[in-house]
CSV table of C-alpha atoms and ligand atoms in Angstrom, one decimal:
chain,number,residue,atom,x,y,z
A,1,UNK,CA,125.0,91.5,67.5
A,2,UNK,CA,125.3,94.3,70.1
A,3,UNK,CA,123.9,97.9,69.4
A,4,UNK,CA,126.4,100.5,68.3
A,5,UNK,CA,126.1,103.6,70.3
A,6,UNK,CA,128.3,106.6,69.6
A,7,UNK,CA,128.6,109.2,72.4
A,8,UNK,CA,129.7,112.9,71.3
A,9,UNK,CA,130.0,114.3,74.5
A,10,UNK,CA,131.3,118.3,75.0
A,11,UNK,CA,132.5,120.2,78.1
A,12,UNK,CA,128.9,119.8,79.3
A,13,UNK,CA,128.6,116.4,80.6
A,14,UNK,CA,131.7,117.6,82.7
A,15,UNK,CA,130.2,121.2,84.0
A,16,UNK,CA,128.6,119.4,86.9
A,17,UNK,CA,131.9,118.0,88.2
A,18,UNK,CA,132.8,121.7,88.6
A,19,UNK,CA,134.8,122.2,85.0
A,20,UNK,CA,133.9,125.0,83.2
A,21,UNK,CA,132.5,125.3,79.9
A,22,UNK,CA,133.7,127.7,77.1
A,23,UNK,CA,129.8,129.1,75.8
A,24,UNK,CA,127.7,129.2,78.9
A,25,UNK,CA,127.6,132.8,80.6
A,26,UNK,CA,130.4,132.1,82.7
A,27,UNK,CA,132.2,130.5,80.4
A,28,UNK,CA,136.3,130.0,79.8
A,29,UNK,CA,136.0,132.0,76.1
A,30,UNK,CA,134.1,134.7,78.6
A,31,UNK,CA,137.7,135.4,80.3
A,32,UNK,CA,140.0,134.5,78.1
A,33,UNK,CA,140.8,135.0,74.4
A,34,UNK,CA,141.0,131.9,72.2
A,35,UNK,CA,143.7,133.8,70.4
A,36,UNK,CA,145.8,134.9,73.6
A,37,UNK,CA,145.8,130.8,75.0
A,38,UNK,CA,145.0,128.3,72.5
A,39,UNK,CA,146.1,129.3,69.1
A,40,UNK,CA,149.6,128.0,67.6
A,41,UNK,CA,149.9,131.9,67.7
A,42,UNK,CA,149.8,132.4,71.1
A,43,UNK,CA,152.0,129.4,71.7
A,44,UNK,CA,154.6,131.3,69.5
A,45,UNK,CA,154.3,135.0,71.0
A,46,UNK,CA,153.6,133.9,74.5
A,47,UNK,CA,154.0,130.5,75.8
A,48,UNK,CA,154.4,131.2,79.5
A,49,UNK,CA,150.8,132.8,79.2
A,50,UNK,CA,149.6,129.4,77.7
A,51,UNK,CA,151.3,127.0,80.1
A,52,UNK,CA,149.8,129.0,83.0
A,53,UNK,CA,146.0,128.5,81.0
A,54,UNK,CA,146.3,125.4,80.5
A,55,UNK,CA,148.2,124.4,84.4
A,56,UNK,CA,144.9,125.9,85.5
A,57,UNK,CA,142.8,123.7,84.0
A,58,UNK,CA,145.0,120.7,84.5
A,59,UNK,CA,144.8,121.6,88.3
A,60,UNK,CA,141.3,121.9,88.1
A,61,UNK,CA,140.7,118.4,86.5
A,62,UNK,CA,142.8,116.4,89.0
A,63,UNK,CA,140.4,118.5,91.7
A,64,UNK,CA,137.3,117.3,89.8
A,65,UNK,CA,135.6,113.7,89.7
A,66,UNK,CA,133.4,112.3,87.4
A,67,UNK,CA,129.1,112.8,87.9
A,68,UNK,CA,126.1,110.3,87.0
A,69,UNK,CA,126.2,111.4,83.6
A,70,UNK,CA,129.9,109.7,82.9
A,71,UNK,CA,128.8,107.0,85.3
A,72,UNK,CA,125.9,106.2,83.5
A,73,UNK,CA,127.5,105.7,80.2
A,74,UNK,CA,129.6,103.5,82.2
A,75,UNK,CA,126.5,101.2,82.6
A,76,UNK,CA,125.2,101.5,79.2
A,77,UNK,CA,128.1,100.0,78.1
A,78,UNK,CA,127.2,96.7,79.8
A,79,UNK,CA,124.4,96.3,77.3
A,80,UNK,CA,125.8,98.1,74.2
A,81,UNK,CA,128.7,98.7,71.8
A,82,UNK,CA,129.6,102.2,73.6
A,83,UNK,CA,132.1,104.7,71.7
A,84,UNK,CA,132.4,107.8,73.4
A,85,UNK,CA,133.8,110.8,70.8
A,86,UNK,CA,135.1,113.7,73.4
A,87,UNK,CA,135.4,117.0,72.9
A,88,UNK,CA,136.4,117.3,76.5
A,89,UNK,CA,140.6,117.4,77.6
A,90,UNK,CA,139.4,115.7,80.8
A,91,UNK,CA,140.3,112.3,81.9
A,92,UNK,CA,136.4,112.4,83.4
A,93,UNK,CA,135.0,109.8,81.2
A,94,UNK,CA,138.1,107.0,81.9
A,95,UNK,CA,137.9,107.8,85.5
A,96,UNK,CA,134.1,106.5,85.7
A,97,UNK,CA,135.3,103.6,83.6
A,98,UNK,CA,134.3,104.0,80.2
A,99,UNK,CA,136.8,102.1,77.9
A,100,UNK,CA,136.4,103.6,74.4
A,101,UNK,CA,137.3,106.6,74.7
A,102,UNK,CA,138.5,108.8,71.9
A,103,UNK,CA,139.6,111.9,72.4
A,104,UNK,CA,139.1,114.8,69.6
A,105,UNK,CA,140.6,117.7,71.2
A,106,UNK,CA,143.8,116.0,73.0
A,107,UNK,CA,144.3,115.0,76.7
A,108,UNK,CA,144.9,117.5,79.4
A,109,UNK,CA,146.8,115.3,81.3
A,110,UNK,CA,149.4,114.2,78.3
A,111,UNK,CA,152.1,116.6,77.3
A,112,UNK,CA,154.0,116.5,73.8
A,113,UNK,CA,156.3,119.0,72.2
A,114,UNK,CA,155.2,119.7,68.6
A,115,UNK,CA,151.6,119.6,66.9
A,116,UNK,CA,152.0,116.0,65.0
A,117,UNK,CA,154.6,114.5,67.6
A,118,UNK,CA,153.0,111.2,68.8
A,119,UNK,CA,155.5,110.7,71.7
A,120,UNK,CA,152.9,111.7,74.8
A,121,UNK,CA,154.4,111.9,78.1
A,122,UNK,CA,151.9,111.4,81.3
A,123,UNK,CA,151.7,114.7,83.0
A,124,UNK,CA,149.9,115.6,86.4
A,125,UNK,CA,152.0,118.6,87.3
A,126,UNK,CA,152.5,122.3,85.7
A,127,UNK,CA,154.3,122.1,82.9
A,128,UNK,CA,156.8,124.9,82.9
A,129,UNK,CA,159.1,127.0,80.9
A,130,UNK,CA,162.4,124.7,80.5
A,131,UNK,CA,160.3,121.5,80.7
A,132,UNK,CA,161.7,119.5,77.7
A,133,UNK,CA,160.8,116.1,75.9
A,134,UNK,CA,163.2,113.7,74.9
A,135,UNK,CA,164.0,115.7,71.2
A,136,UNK,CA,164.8,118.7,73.4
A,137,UNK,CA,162.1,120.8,73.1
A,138,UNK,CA,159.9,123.0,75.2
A,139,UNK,CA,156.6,120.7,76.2
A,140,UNK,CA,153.6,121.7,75.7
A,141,UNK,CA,150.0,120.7,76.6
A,142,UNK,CA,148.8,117.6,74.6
A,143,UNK,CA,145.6,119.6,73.2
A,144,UNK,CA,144.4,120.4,69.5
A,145,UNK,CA,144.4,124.7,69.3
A,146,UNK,CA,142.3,126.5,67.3
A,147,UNK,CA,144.0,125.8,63.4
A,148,UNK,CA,145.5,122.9,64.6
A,149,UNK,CA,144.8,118.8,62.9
A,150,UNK,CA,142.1,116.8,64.6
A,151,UNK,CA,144.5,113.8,63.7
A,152,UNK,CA,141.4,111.4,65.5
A,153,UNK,CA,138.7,112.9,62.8
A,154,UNK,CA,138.5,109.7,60.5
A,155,UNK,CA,138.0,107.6,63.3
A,156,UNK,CA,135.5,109.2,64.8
A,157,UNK,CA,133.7,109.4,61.6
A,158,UNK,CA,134.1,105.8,60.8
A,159,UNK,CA,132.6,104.8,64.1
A,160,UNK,CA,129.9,107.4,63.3
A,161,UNK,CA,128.5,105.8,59.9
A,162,UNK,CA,128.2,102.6,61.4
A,163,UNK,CA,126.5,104.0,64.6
A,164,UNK,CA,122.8,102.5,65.4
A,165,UNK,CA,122.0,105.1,68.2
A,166,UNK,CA,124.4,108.7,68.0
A,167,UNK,CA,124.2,110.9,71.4
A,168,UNK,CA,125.2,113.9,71.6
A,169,UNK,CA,125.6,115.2,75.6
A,170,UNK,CA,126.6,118.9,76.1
A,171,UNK,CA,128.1,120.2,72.9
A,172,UNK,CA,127.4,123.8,71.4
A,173,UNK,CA,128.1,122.3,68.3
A,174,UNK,CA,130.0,125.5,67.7
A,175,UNK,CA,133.6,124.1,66.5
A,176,UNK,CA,134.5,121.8,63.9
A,177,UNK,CA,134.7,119.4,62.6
A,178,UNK,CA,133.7,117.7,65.5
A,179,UNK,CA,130.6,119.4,65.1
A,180,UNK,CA,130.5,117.7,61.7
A,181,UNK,CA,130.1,114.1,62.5
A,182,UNK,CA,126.6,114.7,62.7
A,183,UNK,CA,126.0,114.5,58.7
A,184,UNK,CA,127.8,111.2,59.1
A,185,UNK,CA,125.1,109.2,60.8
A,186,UNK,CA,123.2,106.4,58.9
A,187,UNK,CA,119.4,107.1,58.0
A,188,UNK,CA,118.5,104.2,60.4
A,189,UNK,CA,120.6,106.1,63.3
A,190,UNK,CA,118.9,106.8,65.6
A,191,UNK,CA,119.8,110.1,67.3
A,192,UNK,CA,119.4,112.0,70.7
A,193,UNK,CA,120.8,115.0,72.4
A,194,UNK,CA,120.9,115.4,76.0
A,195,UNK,CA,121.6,119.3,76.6
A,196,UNK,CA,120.1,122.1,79.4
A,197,UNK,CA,119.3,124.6,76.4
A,198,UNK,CA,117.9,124.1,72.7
A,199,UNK,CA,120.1,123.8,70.2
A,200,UNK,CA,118.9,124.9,67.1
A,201,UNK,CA,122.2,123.8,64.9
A,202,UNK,CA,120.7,120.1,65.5
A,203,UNK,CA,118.2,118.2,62.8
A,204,UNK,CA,114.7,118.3,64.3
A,205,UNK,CA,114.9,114.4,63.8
A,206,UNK,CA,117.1,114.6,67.5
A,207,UNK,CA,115.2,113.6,70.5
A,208,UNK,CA,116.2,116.3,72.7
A,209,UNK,CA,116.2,115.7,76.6
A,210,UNK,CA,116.2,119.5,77.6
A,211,UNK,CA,117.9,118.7,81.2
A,212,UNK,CA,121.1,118.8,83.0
A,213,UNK,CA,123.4,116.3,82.0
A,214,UNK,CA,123.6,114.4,85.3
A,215,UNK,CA,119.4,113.6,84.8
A,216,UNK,CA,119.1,113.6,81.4
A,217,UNK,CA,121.8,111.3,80.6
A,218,UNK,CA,120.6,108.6,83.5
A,219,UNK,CA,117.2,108.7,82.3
A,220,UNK,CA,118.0,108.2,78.9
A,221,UNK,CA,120.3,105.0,79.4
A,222,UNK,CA,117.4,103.4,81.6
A,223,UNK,CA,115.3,104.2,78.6
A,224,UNK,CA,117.9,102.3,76.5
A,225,UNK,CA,118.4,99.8,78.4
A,226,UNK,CA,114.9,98.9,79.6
A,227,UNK,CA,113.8,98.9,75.4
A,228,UNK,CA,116.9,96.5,74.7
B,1,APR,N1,124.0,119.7,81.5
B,1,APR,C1,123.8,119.6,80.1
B,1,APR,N2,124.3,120.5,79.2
B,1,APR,C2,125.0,121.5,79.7
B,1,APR,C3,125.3,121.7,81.0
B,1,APR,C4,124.8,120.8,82.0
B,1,APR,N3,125.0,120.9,83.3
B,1,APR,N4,126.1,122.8,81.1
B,1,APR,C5,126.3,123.3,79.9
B,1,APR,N5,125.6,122.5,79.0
B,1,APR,C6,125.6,122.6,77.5
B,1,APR,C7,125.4,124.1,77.0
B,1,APR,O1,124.0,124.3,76.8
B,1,APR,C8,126.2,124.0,75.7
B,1,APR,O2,125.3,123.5,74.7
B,1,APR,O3,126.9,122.2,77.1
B,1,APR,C9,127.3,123.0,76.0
B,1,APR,C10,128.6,123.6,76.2
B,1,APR,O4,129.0,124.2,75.0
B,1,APR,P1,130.5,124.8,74.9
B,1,APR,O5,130.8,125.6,76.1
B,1,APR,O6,130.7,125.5,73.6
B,1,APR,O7,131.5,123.5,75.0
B,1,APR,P2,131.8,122.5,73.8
B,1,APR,O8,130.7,122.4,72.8
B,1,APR,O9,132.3,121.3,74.4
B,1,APR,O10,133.0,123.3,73.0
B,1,APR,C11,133.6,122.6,72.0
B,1,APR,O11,135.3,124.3,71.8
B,1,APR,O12,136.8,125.8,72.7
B,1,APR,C12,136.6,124.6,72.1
B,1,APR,O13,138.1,122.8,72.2
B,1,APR,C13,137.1,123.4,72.9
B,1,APR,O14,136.3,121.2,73.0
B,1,APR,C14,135.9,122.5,73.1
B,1,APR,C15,135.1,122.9,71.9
């Protein structure tokens, strides 16, 4: 019976195909407000603002291709039950080739028109003020805002308890409850984190790999793989 591995993976593993992340110094949170773009809220008081945000970063993820670190959990999953849990809106993790992936936060290239709709159109353009679905209404970026459900939760946490080996890649581990799926791990699990800084939210039972991403994550799959 295959390993389980469960991936967590945050806007990290994608900051070295040129996507920013949200915490770092430079960071998207740095210049921008979380309440002015990706709050219900802001959707309500000033949707043309949130569009613009989010055409930005939609622009920027068709610009950007995956790096070693999504191509190498490509080839773990040749030897292993691989589940990757993103954080991440980017299509980075499909585009190497992983095929489990699940998606906390939404999908930066799917559109939808209300929080719980589950009609998703396919969208590689801005969307734009006018842009309707099929129920008439205004469309809107198919992402999970600040407040809003994390309808994929209970997967991700079933897929969690039965994990053997849980990696997390290039999370702050600042927003829940993704951040929670680490008290969902088994007391066999086996856990690692791949990250450039030390994260002190994390049990001291993680074996940390204090690297960037696109080295860290290789090295640790030929670990995996070589010990199979
Ligand atoms: N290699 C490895 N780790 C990196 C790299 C890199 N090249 N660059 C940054 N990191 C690490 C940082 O040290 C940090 O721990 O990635 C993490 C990035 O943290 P955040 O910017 O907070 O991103 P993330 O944890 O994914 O944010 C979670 O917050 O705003 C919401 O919905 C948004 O999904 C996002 C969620």
């Amino acid at each position: 019976m295959d390993m389980k591995i469960v991936v967590l993976t945050g806007a990290g593993i994608s900051a070295e195909s040129g996507l920013g992340t949200f915490r770092d110094s430079d960071g998207l949170w740095e210049r921008f407000k979380i309440e002015e773009v990706a709050t219900p809220e802001a959707w309500a008081k000033n949707p043309k603002l949130v569009l613009e945000f989010y055409n930005e970063r939609r622009r920027q993820c068709l610009k950007a291709k995956p790096n070693s670190a999504h191509n190498a959990l490509v080839e773990l999953e040749k030897h292993f039950e691989v589940s990757i849990v993103t954080q991440n809106i980017d299509d980075l993790h499909e585009r190497a080739g992983s095929k489990n992936v699940l998606h906390l936060h939404g999908e930066i290239l799917k559109a939808k028109t209300s929080e719980l709709s589950t009609e998703y159109y396919d969208i590689k353009s801005d969307i734009k003020l006018g842009d309707k679905g099929t129920d008439g209404k205004q469309l809107r970026p198919h992402v999970v805002w600040f407040g809003e459900a994390v309808p994929m939760l209970d997967k991700a946490i079933e897929l969690t308890t039965q994990a053997d080996v849980f990696i997390v890649i290039g999370t702050s581990l600042n927003v829940y409850p993704a951040a929670s799926l680490l008290h969902y791990t088994s007391e066999k699990c086996i856990t690692y984190i791949v990250d450039k800084e030390k994260n002190n939210a994390l049990p001291a039972s993680y074996k940390h790999l204090k690297a960037n991403a696109t080295v860290g994550v290789k090295k640790l799959v030929e670990e995996l793989i070589k010990r199979k």
